[in-house]
PDB file of N, CA, C and O in Angstrom:
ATOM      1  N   UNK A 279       0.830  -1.190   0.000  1.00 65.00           N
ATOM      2  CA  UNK A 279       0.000   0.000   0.000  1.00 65.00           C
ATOM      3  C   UNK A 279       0.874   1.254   0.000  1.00 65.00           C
ATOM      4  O   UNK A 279       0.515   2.111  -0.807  1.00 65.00           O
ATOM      5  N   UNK A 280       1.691   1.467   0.563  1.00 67.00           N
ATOM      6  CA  UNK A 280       2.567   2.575   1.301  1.00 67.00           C
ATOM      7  C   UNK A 280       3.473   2.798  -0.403  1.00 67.00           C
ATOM      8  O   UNK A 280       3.504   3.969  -0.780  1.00 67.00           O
ATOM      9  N   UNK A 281       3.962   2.045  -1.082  1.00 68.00           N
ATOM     10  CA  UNK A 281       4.816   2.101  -2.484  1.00 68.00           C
ATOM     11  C   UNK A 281       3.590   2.508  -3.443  1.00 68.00           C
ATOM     12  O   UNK A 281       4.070   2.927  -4.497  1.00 68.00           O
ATOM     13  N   UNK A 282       2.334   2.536  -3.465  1.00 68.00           N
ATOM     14  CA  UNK A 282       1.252   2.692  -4.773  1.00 68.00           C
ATOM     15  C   UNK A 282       0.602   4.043  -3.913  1.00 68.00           C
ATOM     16  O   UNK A 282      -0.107   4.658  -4.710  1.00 68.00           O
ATOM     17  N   UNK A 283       0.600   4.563  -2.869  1.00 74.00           N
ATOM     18  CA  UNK A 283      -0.403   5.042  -2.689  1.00 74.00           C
ATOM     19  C   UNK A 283      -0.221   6.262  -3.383  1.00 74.00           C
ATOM     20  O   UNK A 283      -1.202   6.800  -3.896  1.00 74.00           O
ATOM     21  N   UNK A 284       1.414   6.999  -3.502  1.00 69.00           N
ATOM     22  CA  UNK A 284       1.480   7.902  -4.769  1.00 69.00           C
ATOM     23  C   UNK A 284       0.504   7.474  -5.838  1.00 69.00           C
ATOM     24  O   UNK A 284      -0.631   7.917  -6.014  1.00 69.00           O
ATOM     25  N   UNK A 285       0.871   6.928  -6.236  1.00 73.00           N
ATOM     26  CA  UNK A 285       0.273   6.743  -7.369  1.00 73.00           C
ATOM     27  C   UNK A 285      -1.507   6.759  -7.589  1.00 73.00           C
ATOM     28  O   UNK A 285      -2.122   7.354  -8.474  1.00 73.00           O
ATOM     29  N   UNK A 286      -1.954   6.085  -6.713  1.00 76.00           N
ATOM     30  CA  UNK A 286      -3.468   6.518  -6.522  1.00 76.00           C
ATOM     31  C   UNK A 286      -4.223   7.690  -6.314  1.00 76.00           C
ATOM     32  O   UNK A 286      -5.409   7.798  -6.627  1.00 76.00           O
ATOM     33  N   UNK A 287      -3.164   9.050  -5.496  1.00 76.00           N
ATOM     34  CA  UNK A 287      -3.505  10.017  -5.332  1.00 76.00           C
ATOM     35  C   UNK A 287      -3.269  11.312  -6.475  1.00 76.00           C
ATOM     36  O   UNK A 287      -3.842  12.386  -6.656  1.00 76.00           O
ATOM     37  N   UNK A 288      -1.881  10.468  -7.267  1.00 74.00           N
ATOM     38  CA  UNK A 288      -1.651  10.875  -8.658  1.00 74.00           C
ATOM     39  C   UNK A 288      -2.786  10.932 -10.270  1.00 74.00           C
ATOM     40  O   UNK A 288      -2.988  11.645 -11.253  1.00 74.00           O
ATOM     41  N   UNK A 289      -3.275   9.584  -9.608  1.00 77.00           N
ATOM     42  CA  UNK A 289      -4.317   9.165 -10.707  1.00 77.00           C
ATOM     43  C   UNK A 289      -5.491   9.830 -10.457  1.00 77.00           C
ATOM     44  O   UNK A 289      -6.211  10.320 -11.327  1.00 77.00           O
ATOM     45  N   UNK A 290      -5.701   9.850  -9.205  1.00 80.00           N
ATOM     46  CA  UNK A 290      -7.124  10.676  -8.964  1.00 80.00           C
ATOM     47  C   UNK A 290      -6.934  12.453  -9.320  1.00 80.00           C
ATOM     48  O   UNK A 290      -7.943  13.126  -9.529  1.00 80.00           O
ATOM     49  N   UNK A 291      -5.900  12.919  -9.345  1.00 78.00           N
ATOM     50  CA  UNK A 291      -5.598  14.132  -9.606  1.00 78.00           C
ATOM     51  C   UNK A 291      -5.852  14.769 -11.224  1.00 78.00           C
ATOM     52  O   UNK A 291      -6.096  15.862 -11.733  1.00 78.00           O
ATOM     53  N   UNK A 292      -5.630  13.351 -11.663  1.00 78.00           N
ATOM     54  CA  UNK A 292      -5.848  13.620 -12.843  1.00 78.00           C
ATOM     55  C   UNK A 292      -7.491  13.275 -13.497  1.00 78.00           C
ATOM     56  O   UNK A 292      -7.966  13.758 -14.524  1.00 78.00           O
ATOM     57  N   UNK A 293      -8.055  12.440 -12.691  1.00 84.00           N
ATOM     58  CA  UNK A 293      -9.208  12.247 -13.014  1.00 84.00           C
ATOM     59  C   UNK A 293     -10.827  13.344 -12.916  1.00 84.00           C
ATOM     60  O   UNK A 293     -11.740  13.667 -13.676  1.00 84.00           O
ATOM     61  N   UNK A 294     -10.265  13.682 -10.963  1.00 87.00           N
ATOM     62  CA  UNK A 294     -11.229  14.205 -10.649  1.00 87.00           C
ATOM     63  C   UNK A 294     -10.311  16.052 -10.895  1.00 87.00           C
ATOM     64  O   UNK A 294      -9.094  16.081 -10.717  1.00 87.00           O
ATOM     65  N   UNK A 295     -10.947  17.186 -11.226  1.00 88.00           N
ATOM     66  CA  UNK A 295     -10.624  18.128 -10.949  1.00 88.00           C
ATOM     67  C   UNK A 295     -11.788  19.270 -10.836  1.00 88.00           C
ATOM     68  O   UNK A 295     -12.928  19.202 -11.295  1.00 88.00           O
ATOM     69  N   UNK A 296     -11.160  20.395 -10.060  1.00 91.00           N
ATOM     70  CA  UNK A 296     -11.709  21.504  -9.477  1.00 91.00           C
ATOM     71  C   UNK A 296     -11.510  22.607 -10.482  1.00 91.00           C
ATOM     72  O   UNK A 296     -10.344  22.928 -10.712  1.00 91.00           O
ATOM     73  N   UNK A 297     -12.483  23.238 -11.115  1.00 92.00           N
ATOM     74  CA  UNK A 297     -12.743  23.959 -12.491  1.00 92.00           C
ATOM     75  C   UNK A 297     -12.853  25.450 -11.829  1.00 92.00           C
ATOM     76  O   UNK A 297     -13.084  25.728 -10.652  1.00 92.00           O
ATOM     77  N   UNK A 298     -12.577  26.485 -13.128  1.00 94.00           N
ATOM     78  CA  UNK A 298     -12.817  27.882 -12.443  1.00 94.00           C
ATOM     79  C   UNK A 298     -14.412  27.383 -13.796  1.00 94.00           C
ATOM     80  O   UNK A 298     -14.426  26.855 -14.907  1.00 94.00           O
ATOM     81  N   UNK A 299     -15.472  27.917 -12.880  1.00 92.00           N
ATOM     82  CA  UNK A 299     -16.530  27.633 -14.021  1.00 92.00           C
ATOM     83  C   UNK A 299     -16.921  29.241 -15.160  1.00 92.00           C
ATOM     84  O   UNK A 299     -16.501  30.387 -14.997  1.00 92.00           O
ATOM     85  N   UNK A 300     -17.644  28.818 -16.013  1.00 90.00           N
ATOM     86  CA  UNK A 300     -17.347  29.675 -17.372  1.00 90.00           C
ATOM     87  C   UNK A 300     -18.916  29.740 -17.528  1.00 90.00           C
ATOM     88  O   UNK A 300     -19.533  28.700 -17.760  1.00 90.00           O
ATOM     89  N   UNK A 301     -19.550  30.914 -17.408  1.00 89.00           N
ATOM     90  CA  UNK A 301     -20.934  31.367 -17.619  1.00 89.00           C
ATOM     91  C   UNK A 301     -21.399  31.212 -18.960  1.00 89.00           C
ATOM     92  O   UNK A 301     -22.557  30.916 -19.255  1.00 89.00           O
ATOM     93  N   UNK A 302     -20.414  31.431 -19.809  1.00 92.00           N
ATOM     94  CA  UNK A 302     -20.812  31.617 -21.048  1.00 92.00           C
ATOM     95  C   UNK A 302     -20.525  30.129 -21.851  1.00 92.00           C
ATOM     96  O   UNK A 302     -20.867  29.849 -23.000  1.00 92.00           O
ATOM     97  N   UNK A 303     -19.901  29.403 -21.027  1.00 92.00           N
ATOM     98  CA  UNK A 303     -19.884  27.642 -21.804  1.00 92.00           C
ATOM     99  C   UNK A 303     -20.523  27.121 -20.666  1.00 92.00           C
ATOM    100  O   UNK A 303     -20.296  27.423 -19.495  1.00 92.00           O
ATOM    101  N   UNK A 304     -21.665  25.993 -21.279  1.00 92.00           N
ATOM    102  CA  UNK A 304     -22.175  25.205 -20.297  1.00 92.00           C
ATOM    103  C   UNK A 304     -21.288  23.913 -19.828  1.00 92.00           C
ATOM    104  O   UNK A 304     -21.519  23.226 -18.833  1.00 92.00           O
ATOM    105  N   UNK A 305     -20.138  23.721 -20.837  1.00 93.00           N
ATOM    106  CA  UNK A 305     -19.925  22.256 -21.199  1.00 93.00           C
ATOM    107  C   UNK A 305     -18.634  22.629 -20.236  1.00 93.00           C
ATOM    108  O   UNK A 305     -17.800  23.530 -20.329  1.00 93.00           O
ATOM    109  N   UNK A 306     -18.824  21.496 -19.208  1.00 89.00           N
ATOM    110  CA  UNK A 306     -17.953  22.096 -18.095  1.00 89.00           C
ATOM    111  C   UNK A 306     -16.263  21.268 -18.149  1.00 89.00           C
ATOM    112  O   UNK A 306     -15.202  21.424 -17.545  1.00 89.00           O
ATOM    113  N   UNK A 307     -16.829  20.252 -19.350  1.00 89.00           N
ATOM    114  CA  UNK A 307     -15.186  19.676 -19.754  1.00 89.00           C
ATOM    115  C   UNK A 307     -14.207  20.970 -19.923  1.00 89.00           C
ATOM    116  O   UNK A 307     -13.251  21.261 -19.204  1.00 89.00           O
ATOM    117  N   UNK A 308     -14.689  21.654 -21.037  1.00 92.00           N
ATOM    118  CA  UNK A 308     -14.031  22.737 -21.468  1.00 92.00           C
ATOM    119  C   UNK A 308     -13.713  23.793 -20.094  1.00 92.00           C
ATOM    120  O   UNK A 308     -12.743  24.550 -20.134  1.00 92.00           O
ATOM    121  N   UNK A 309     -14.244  23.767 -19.402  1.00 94.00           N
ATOM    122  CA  UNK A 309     -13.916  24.936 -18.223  1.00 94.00           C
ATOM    123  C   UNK A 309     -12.519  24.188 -17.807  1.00 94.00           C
ATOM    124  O   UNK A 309     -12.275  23.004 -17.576  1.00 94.00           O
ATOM    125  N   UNK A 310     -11.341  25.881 -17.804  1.00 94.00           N
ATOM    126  CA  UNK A 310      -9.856  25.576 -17.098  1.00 94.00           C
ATOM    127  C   UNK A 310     -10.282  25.031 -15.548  1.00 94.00           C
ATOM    128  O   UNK A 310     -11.387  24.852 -15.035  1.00 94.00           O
ATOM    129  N   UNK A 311      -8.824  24.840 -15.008  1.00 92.00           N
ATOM    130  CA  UNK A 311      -8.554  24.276 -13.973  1.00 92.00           C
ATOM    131  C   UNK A 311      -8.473  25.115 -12.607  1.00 92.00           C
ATOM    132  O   UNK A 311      -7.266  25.306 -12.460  1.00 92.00           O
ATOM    133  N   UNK A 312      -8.908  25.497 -11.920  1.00 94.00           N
ATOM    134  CA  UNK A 312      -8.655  26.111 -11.124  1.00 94.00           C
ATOM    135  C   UNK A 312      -7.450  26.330 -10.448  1.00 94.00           C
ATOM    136  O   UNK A 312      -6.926  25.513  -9.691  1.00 94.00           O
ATOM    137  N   UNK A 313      -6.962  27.563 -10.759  1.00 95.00           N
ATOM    138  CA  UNK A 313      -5.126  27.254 -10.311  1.00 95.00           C
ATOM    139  C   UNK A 313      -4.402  26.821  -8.935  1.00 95.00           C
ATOM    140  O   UNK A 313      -3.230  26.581  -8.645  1.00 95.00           O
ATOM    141  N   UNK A 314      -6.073  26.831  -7.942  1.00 94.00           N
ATOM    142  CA  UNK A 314      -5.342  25.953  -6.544  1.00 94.00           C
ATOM    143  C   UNK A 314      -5.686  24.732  -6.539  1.00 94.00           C
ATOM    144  O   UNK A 314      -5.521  24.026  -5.544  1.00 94.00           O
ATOM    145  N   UNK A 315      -6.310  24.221  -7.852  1.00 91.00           N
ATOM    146  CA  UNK A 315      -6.467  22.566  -7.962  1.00 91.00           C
ATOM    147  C   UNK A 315      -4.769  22.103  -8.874  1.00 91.00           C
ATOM    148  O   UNK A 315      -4.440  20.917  -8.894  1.00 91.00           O
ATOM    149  N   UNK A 316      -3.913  23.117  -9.512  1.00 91.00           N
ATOM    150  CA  UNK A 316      -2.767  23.324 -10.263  1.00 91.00           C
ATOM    151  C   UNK A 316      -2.217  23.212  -9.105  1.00 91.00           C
ATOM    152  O   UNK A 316      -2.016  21.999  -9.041  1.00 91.00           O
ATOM    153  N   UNK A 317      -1.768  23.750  -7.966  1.00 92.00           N
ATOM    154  CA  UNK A 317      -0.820  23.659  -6.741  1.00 92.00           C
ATOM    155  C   UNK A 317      -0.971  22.874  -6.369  1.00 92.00           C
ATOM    156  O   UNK A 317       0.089  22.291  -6.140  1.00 92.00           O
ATOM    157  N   UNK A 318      -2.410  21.974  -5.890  1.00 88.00           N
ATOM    158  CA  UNK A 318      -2.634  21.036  -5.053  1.00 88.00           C
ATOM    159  C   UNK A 318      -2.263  19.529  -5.760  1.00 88.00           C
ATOM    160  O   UNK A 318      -1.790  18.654  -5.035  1.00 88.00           O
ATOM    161  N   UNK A 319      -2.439  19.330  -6.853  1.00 85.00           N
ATOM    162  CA  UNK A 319      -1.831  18.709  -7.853  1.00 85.00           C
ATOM    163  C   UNK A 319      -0.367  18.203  -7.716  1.00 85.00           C
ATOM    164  O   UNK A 319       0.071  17.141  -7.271  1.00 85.00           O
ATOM    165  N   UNK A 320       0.135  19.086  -8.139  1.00 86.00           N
ATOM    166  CA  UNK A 320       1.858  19.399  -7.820  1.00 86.00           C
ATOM    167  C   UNK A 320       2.324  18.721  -6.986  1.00 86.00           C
ATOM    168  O   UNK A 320       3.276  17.942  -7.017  1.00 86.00           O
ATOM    169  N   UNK A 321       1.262  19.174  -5.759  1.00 84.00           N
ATOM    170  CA  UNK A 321       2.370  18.906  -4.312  1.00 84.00           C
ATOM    171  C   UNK A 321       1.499  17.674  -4.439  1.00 84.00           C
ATOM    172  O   UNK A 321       1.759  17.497  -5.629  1.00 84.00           O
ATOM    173  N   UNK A 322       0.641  16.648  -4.140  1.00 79.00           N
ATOM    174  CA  UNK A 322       0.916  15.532  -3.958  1.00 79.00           C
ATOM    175  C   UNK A 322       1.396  14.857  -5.298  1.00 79.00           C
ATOM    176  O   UNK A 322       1.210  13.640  -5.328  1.00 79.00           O
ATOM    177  N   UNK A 323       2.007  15.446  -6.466  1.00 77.00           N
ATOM    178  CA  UNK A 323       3.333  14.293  -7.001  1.00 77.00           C
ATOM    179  C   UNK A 323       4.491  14.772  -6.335  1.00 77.00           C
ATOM    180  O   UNK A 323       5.079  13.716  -6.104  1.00 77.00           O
ATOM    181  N   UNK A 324       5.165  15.641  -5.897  1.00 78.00           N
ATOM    182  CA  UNK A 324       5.896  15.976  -5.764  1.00 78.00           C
ATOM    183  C   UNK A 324       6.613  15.417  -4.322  1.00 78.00           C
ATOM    184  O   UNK A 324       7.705  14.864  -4.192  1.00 78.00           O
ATOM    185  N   UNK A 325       5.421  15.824  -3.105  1.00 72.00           N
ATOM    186  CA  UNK A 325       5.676  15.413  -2.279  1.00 72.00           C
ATOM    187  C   UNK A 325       5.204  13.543  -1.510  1.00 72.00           C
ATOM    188  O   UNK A 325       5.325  13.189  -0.337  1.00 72.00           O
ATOM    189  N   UNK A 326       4.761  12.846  -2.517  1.00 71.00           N
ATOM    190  CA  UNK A 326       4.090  11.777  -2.540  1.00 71.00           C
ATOM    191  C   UNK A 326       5.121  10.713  -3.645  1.00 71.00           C
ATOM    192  O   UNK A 326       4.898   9.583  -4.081  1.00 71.00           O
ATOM    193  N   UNK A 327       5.992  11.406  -3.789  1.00 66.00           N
ATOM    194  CA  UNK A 327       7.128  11.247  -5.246  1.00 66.00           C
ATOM    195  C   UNK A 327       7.822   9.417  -4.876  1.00 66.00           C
ATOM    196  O   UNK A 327       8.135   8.575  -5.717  1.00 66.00           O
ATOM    197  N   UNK A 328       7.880   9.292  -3.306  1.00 65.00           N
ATOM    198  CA  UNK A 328       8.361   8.297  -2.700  1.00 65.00           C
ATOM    199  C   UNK A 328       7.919   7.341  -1.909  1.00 65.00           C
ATOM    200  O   UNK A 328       8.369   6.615  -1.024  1.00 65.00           O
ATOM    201  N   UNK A 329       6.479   7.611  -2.699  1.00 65.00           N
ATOM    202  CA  UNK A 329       4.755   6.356  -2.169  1.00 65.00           C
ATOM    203  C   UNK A 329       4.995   6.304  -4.055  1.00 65.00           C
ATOM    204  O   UNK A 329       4.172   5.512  -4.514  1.00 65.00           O
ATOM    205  N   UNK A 330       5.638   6.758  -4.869  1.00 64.00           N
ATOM    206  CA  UNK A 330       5.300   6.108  -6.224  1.00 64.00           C
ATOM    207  C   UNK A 330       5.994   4.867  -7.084  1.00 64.00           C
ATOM    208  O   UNK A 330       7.145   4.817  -7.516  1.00 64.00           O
ATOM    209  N   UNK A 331       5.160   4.091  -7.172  1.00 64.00           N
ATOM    210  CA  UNK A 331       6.209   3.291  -8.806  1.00 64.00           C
ATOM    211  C   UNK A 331       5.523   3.687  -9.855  1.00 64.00           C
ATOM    212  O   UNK A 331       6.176   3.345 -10.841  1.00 64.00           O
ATOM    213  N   UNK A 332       4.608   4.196 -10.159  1.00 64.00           N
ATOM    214  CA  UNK A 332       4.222   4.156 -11.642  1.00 64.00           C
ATOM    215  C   UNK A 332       3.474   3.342 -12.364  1.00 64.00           C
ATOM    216  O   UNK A 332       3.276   3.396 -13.578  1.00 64.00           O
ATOM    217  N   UNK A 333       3.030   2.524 -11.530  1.00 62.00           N
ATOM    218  CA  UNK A 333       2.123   1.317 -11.863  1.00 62.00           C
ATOM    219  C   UNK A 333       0.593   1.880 -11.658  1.00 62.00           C
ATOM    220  O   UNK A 333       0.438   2.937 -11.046  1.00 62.00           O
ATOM    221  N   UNK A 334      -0.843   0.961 -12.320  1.00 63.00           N
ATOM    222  CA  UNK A 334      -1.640   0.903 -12.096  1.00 63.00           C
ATOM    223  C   UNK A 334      -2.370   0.600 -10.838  1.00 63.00           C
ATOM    224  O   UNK A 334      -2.733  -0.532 -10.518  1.00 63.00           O
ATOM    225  N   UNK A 335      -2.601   1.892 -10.008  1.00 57.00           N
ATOM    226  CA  UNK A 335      -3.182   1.558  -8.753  1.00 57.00           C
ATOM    227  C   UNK A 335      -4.634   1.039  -8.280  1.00 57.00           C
ATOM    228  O   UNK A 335      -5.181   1.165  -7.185  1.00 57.00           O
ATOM    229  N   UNK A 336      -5.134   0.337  -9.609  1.00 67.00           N
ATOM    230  CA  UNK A 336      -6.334  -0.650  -9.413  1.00 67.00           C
ATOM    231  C   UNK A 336      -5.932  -1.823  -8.151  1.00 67.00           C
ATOM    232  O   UNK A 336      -6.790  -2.322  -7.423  1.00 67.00           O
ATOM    233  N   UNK A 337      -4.715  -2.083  -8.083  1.00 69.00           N
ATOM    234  CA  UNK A 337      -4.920  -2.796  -6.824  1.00 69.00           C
ATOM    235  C   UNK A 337      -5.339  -2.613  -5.733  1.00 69.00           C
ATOM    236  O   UNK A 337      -6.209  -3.326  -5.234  1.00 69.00           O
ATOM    237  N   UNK A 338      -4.605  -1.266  -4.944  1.00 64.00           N
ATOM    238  CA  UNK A 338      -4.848  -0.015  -3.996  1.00 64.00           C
ATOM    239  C   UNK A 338      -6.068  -0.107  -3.813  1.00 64.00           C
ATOM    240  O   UNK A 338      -6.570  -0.465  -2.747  1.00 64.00           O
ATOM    241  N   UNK A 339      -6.706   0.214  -4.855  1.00 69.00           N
ATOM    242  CA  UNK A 339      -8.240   0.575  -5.148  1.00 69.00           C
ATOM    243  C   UNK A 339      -8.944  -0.514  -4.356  1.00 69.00           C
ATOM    244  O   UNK A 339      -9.618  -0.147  -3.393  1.00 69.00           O
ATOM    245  N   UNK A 340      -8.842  -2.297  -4.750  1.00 76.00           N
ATOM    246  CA  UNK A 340      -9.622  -2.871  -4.201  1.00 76.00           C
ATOM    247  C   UNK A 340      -9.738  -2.879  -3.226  1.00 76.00           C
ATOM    248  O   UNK A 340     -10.745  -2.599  -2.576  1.00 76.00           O
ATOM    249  N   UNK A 341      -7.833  -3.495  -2.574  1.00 74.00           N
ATOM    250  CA  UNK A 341      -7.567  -3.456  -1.208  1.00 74.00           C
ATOM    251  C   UNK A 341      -8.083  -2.239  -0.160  1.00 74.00           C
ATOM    252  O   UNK A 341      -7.930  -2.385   1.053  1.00 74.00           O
ATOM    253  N   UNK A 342      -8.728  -0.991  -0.740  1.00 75.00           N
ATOM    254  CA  UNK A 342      -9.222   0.223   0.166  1.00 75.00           C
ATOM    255  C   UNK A 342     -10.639  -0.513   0.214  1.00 75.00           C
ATOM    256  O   UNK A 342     -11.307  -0.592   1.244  1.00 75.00           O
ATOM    257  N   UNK A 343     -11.023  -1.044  -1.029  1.00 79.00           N
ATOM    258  CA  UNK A 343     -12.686  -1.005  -0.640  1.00 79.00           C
ATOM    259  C   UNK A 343     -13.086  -2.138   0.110  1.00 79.00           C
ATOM    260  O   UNK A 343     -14.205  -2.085   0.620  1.00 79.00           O
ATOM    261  N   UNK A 344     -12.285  -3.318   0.310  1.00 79.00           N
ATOM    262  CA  UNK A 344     -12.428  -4.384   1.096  1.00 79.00           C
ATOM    263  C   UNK A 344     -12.463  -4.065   2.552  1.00 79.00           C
ATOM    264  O   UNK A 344     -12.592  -4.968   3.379  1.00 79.00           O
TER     265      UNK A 344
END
């Protein structure tokens, strides 16, 4: 757990994100990123750099939901 969990918190960073929203587009794919979801980002690869291998953290995943 402790070697993937980078990586799970990496993957979710990229999955889930925090938007500045856009009045004039409904389509909220297209809305940028909110630049303290850009910092917050960062720092857990950065500081999470040595919970990572780089692998697919579908394992992580189960072992949390069990």
């Amino acid at each position: 757990m402790f070697a993937r969990f980078g990586d799970l918190c990496a993957q979710t960073g990229d999955v889930i994100r925090y938007t500045v929203p856009n009045t004039y587009d409904r389509n909220r794919a297209r809305w940028p990123n909110h630049p303290l979801w850009e910092v917050a980002v960062a720092e857990i690869v950065s500081d999470l750099s040595e919970m990572r291998e780089g692998e697919d953290p579908t394992g992580v995943k189960s072992v949390i939901r069990e």
